């Protein structure tokens, strides 16, 4: 069965309810202990990279802020969270976004290689820049890997 563009892009619009362990949350046992996160798509990561430039700390704060759906928070509010909570949330954002990279590796991957990857995906599948930008990093890496191995079992015209 051939995947449609909508099916390929679906991963970028899903949300995930994430339970925050009490020891990480540092709150009363009666307090709500979950948040709703969405995966970061390529456009988010590129925008975060541009905004944060060389500040790894700001990159983490922006990634958490962009991914939090419920509750919605500002950059300032994320900056006031304790470091352990931000680290936990960042790990979850990376997990649901398909990012299994350390901060240094993410910086290296975001620059030109992602732009080249989007160019290749657009060329191979006839996707627009908007369609490529809505893919999660995990999806981009998966499709590039499949192309590299010659495992293209879907019809590019349907994407």
PDB file of C-alpha atoms in Angstrom:
ATOM      1  CA  UNK A   1       0.000   0.000   0.000  1.00  0.00           C
ATOM      2  CA  UNK A   2       1.335   3.416  -0.963  1.00  0.00           C
ATOM      3  CA  UNK A   3       1.510   6.120   1.701  1.00  0.00           C
ATOM      4  CA  UNK A   4      -0.074   9.487   1.012  1.00  0.00           C
ATOM      5  CA  UNK A   5       1.528  12.826   1.822  1.00  0.00           C
ATOM      6  CA  UNK A   6      -0.980  13.287   4.641  1.00  0.00           C
ATOM      7  CA  UNK A   7       0.015   9.931   6.141  1.00  0.00           C
ATOM      8  CA  UNK A   8       3.694  10.842   5.944  1.00  0.00           C
ATOM      9  CA  UNK A   9       3.093  14.193   7.618  1.00  0.00           C
ATOM     10  CA  UNK A  10       0.762  12.822  10.294  1.00  0.00           C
ATOM     11  CA  UNK A  11       3.599  12.203  12.747  1.00  0.00           C
ATOM     12  CA  UNK A  12       4.292  15.907  13.041  1.00  0.00           C
ATOM     13  CA  UNK A  13       0.754  16.689  14.208  1.00  0.00           C
ATOM     14  CA  UNK A  14       0.289  14.000  16.836  1.00  0.00           C
ATOM     15  CA  UNK A  15       0.372  14.734  20.543  1.00  0.00           C
ATOM     16  CA  UNK A  16       1.683  12.614  23.397  1.00  0.00           C
ATOM     17  CA  UNK A  17       0.594  12.643  27.025  1.00  0.00           C
ATOM     18  CA  UNK A  18       3.725  12.279  29.143  1.00  0.00           C
ATOM     19  CA  UNK A  19       3.655  11.342  32.817  1.00  0.00           C
ATOM     20  CA  UNK A  20       6.198  13.258  34.887  1.00  0.00           C
ATOM     21  CA  UNK A  21       7.592  11.186  37.783  1.00  0.00           C
ATOM     22  CA  UNK A  22       6.919  12.705  41.222  1.00  0.00           C
ATOM     23  CA  UNK A  23      10.634  12.906  42.032  1.00  0.00           C
ATOM     24  CA  UNK A  24      11.208  14.961  38.872  1.00  0.00           C
ATOM     25  CA  UNK A  25       8.122  17.125  39.365  1.00  0.00           C
ATOM     26  CA  UNK A  26       8.881  17.853  43.033  1.00  0.00           C
ATOM     27  CA  UNK A  27       5.194  18.458  43.754  1.00  0.00           C
ATOM     28  CA  UNK A  28       2.475  17.194  46.063  1.00  0.00           C
ATOM     29  CA  UNK A  29       1.079  13.766  45.287  1.00  0.00           C
ATOM     30  CA  UNK A  30      -2.314  15.335  44.464  1.00  0.00           C
ATOM     31  CA  UNK A  31      -0.957  17.686  41.803  1.00  0.00           C
ATOM     32  CA  UNK A  32      -1.462  16.840  38.115  1.00  0.00           C
ATOM     33  CA  UNK A  33       1.556  14.939  36.897  1.00  0.00           C
ATOM     34  CA  UNK A  34       1.292  14.907  33.128  1.00  0.00           C
ATOM     35  CA  UNK A  35       1.801  17.243  30.197  1.00  0.00           C
ATOM     36  CA  UNK A  36       0.919  17.040  26.524  1.00  0.00           C
ATOM     37  CA  UNK A  37       3.807  17.320  24.056  1.00  0.00           C
ATOM     38  CA  UNK A  38       3.984  17.407  20.286  1.00  0.00           C
ATOM     39  CA  UNK A  39       6.980  16.331  18.220  1.00  0.00           C
ATOM     40  CA  UNK A  40       9.173  19.026  16.756  1.00  0.00           C
ATOM     41  CA  UNK A  41       9.147  19.164  12.976  1.00  0.00           C
ATOM     42  CA  UNK A  42      12.026  20.256  10.803  1.00  0.00           C
ATOM     43  CA  UNK A  43      10.773  23.847  10.582  1.00  0.00           C
ATOM     44  CA  UNK A  44      10.689  24.059  14.416  1.00  0.00           C
ATOM     45  CA  UNK A  45      14.241  22.784  14.756  1.00  0.00           C
ATOM     46  CA  UNK A  46      15.562  25.176  12.114  1.00  0.00           C
ATOM     47  CA  UNK A  47      13.765  28.134  13.736  1.00  0.00           C
ATOM     48  CA  UNK A  48      15.073  27.141  17.185  1.00  0.00           C
ATOM     49  CA  UNK A  49      18.596  26.802  15.845  1.00  0.00           C
ATOM     50  CA  UNK A  50      18.458  30.255  14.270  1.00  0.00           C
ATOM     51  CA  UNK A  51      17.019  31.848  17.416  1.00  0.00           C
ATOM     52  CA  UNK A  52      19.450  30.197  19.833  1.00  0.00           C
ATOM     53  CA  UNK A  53      22.596  30.507  17.685  1.00  0.00           C
ATOM     54  CA  UNK A  54      25.434  29.249  19.916  1.00  0.00           C
ATOM     55  CA  UNK A  55      23.521  28.880  23.192  1.00  0.00           C
ATOM     56  CA  UNK A  56      22.862  25.224  23.976  1.00  0.00           C
ATOM     57  CA  UNK A  57      20.849  26.226  27.066  1.00  0.00           C
ATOM     58  CA  UNK A  58      18.534  28.455  25.038  1.00  0.00           C
ATOM     59  CA  UNK A  59      18.139  25.680  22.464  1.00  0.00           C
ATOM     60  CA  UNK A  60      16.871  23.325  25.189  1.00  0.00           C
ATOM     61  CA  UNK A  61      14.491  25.944  26.582  1.00  0.00           C
ATOM     62  CA  UNK A  62      13.080  26.719  23.130  1.00  0.00           C
ATOM     63  CA  UNK A  63      12.660  23.032  22.267  1.00  0.00           C
ATOM     64  CA  UNK A  64      10.650  22.400  25.450  1.00  0.00           C
ATOM     65  CA  UNK A  65       8.616  25.585  25.010  1.00  0.00           C
ATOM     66  CA  UNK A  66       7.736  24.766  21.379  1.00  0.00           C
ATOM     67  CA  UNK A  67       6.792  21.154  22.146  1.00  0.00           C
ATOM     68  CA  UNK A  68       4.583  21.813  25.193  1.00  0.00           C
ATOM     69  CA  UNK A  69       0.947  21.799  24.084  1.00  0.00           C
ATOM     70  CA  UNK A  70      -0.647  21.559  27.558  1.00  0.00           C
ATOM     71  CA  UNK A  71       0.115  23.584  29.503  1.00  0.00           C
ATOM     72  CA  UNK A  72       1.189  26.253  27.037  1.00  0.00           C
ATOM     73  CA  UNK A  73       4.249  28.037  28.449  1.00  0.00           C
ATOM     74  CA  UNK A  74       6.463  30.965  27.552  1.00  0.00           C
ATOM     75  CA  UNK A  75      10.236  30.884  27.163  1.00  0.00           C
ATOM     76  CA  UNK A  76      10.473  32.799  30.457  1.00  0.00           C
ATOM     77  CA  UNK A  77       8.366  30.173  32.252  1.00  0.00           C
ATOM     78  CA  UNK A  78      10.519  27.318  30.949  1.00  0.00           C
ATOM     79  CA  UNK A  79      13.598  29.247  32.077  1.00  0.00           C
ATOM     80  CA  UNK A  80      12.179  29.375  35.613  1.00  0.00           C
ATOM     81  CA  UNK A  81      11.557  25.587  35.771  1.00  0.00           C
ATOM     82  CA  UNK A  82      14.085  23.562  37.722  1.00  0.00           C
ATOM     83  CA  UNK A  83      16.832  22.028  35.602  1.00  0.00           C
ATOM     84  CA  UNK A  84      15.813  18.424  36.284  1.00  0.00           C
ATOM     85  CA  UNK A  85      12.295  19.016  34.976  1.00  0.00           C
ATOM     86  CA  UNK A  86      13.569  20.759  31.828  1.00  0.00           C
ATOM     87  CA  UNK A  87      16.042  17.922  31.248  1.00  0.00           C
ATOM     88  CA  UNK A  88      13.262  15.325  31.625  1.00  0.00           C
ATOM     89  CA  UNK A  89      10.948  17.226  29.257  1.00  0.00           C
ATOM     90  CA  UNK A  90      13.753  17.729  26.735  1.00  0.00           C
ATOM     91  CA  UNK A  91      14.470  13.995  26.764  1.00  0.00           C
ATOM     92  CA  UNK A  92      10.785  13.321  26.055  1.00  0.00           C
ATOM     93  CA  UNK A  93      10.683  15.944  23.278  1.00  0.00           C
ATOM     94  CA  UNK A  94      13.721  14.327  21.659  1.00  0.00           C
ATOM     95  CA  UNK A  95      12.165  10.871  22.009  1.00  0.00           C
ATOM     96  CA  UNK A  96       8.813  11.747  20.427  1.00  0.00           C
ATOM     97  CA  UNK A  97      10.495  13.839  17.715  1.00  0.00           C
ATOM     98  CA  UNK A  98      12.791  11.006  16.659  1.00  0.00           C
ATOM     99  CA  UNK A  99      15.881  12.841  17.874  1.00  0.00           C
ATOM    100  CA  UNK A 100      18.308  10.445  19.489  1.00  0.00           C
ATOM    101  CA  UNK A 101      21.121  12.959  19.313  1.00  0.00           C
ATOM    102  CA  UNK A 102      23.150  14.759  21.943  1.00  0.00           C
ATOM    103  CA  UNK A 103      23.026  18.556  21.906  1.00  0.00           C
ATOM    104  CA  UNK A 104      26.360  18.884  20.087  1.00  0.00           C
ATOM    105  CA  UNK A 105      25.304  16.381  17.439  1.00  0.00           C
ATOM    106  CA  UNK A 106      21.987  18.176  16.944  1.00  0.00           C
ATOM    107  CA  UNK A 107      23.812  21.439  16.243  1.00  0.00           C
ATOM    108  CA  UNK A 108      25.923  19.734  13.567  1.00  0.00           C
ATOM    109  CA  UNK A 109      22.937  17.964  12.003  1.00  0.00           C
ATOM    110  CA  UNK A 110      20.681  21.005  11.832  1.00  0.00           C
ATOM    111  CA  UNK A 111      22.840  23.196   9.604  1.00  0.00           C
ATOM    112  CA  UNK A 112      23.452  22.246   6.004  1.00  0.00           C
ATOM    113  CA  UNK A 113      22.803  18.494   6.174  1.00  0.00           C
ATOM    114  CA  UNK A 114      19.101  18.967   6.926  1.00  0.00           C
ATOM    115  CA  UNK A 115      18.732  21.486   4.166  1.00  0.00           C
ATOM    116  CA  UNK A 116      20.405  19.022   1.784  1.00  0.00           C
ATOM    117  CA  UNK A 117      18.200  16.211   3.083  1.00  0.00           C
ATOM    118  CA  UNK A 118      15.081  18.273   2.395  1.00  0.00           C
ATOM    119  CA  UNK A 119      16.353  19.103  -1.071  1.00  0.00           C
ATOM    120  CA  UNK A 120      16.900  15.397  -1.794  1.00  0.00           C
ATOM    121  CA  UNK A 121      13.476  14.431  -0.412  1.00  0.00           C
ATOM    122  CA  UNK A 122      11.794  17.197  -2.410  1.00  0.00           C
ATOM    123  CA  UNK A 123      13.575  16.068  -5.575  1.00  0.00           C
ATOM    124  CA  UNK A 124      12.961  12.343  -5.072  1.00  0.00           C
ATOM    125  CA  UNK A 125       9.330  12.588  -3.974  1.00  0.00           C
ATOM    126  CA  UNK A 126       8.205  15.834  -5.577  1.00  0.00           C
ATOM    127  CA  UNK A 127       7.487  17.400  -2.182  1.00  0.00           C
ATOM    128  CA  UNK A 128       7.243  21.140  -1.644  1.00  0.00           C
ATOM    129  CA  UNK A 129       9.467  22.903   0.908  1.00  0.00           C
ATOM    130  CA  UNK A 130       6.367  23.266   3.134  1.00  0.00           C
ATOM    131  CA  UNK A 131       5.755  19.517   3.060  1.00  0.00           C
ATOM    132  CA  UNK A 132       9.394  18.811   3.908  1.00  0.00           C
ATOM    133  CA  UNK A 133       9.355  21.367   6.727  1.00  0.00           C
ATOM    134  CA  UNK A 134       6.424  19.586   8.406  1.00  0.00           C
ATOM    135  CA  UNK A 135       8.346  16.307   8.673  1.00  0.00           C
ATOM    136  CA  UNK A 136       9.825  15.421  12.041  1.00  0.00           C
ATOM    137  CA  UNK A 137      13.585  15.002  12.196  1.00  0.00           C
ATOM    138  CA  UNK A 138      13.034  11.279  12.682  1.00  0.00           C
ATOM    139  CA  UNK A 139      10.970  11.105   9.495  1.00  0.00           C
ATOM    140  CA  UNK A 140      13.606  13.014   7.499  1.00  0.00           C
ATOM    141  CA  UNK A 141      16.341  10.687   8.729  1.00  0.00           C
ATOM    142  CA  UNK A 142      14.227   7.597   7.999  1.00  0.00           C
ATOM    143  CA  UNK A 143      13.429   8.621   4.413  1.00  0.00           C
ATOM    144  CA  UNK A 144      17.024   9.640   3.695  1.00  0.00           C
ATOM    145  CA  UNK A 145      18.247   6.326   5.122  1.00  0.00           C
ATOM    146  CA  UNK A 146      15.748   4.357   3.016  1.00  0.00           C
ATOM    147  CA  UNK A 147      16.782   6.258  -0.105  1.00  0.00           C
ATOM    148  CA  UNK A 148      20.436   5.591   0.693  1.00  0.00           C
ATOM    149  CA  UNK A 149      19.750   1.872   0.909  1.00  0.00           C
ATOM    150  CA  UNK A 150      17.624   1.882  -2.215  1.00  0.00           C
ATOM    151  CA  UNK A 151      14.587   0.702  -0.225  1.00  0.00           C
ATOM    152  CA  UNK A 152      12.007   2.823  -1.914  1.00  0.00           C
ATOM    153  CA  UNK A 153       8.963   0.595  -1.849  1.00  0.00           C
ATOM    154  CA  UNK A 154       6.439   3.388  -2.198  1.00  0.00           C
ATOM    155  CA  UNK A 155       5.367   5.432  -5.194  1.00  0.00           C
ATOM    156  CA  UNK A 156       6.935   8.911  -5.051  1.00  0.00           C
ATOM    157  CA  UNK A 157       4.039  10.426  -6.990  1.00  0.00           C
ATOM    158  CA  UNK A 158       1.688   9.583  -4.111  1.00  0.00           C
ATOM    159  CA  UNK A 159       3.857  11.429  -1.571  1.00  0.00           C
TER     160      UNK A 159
END
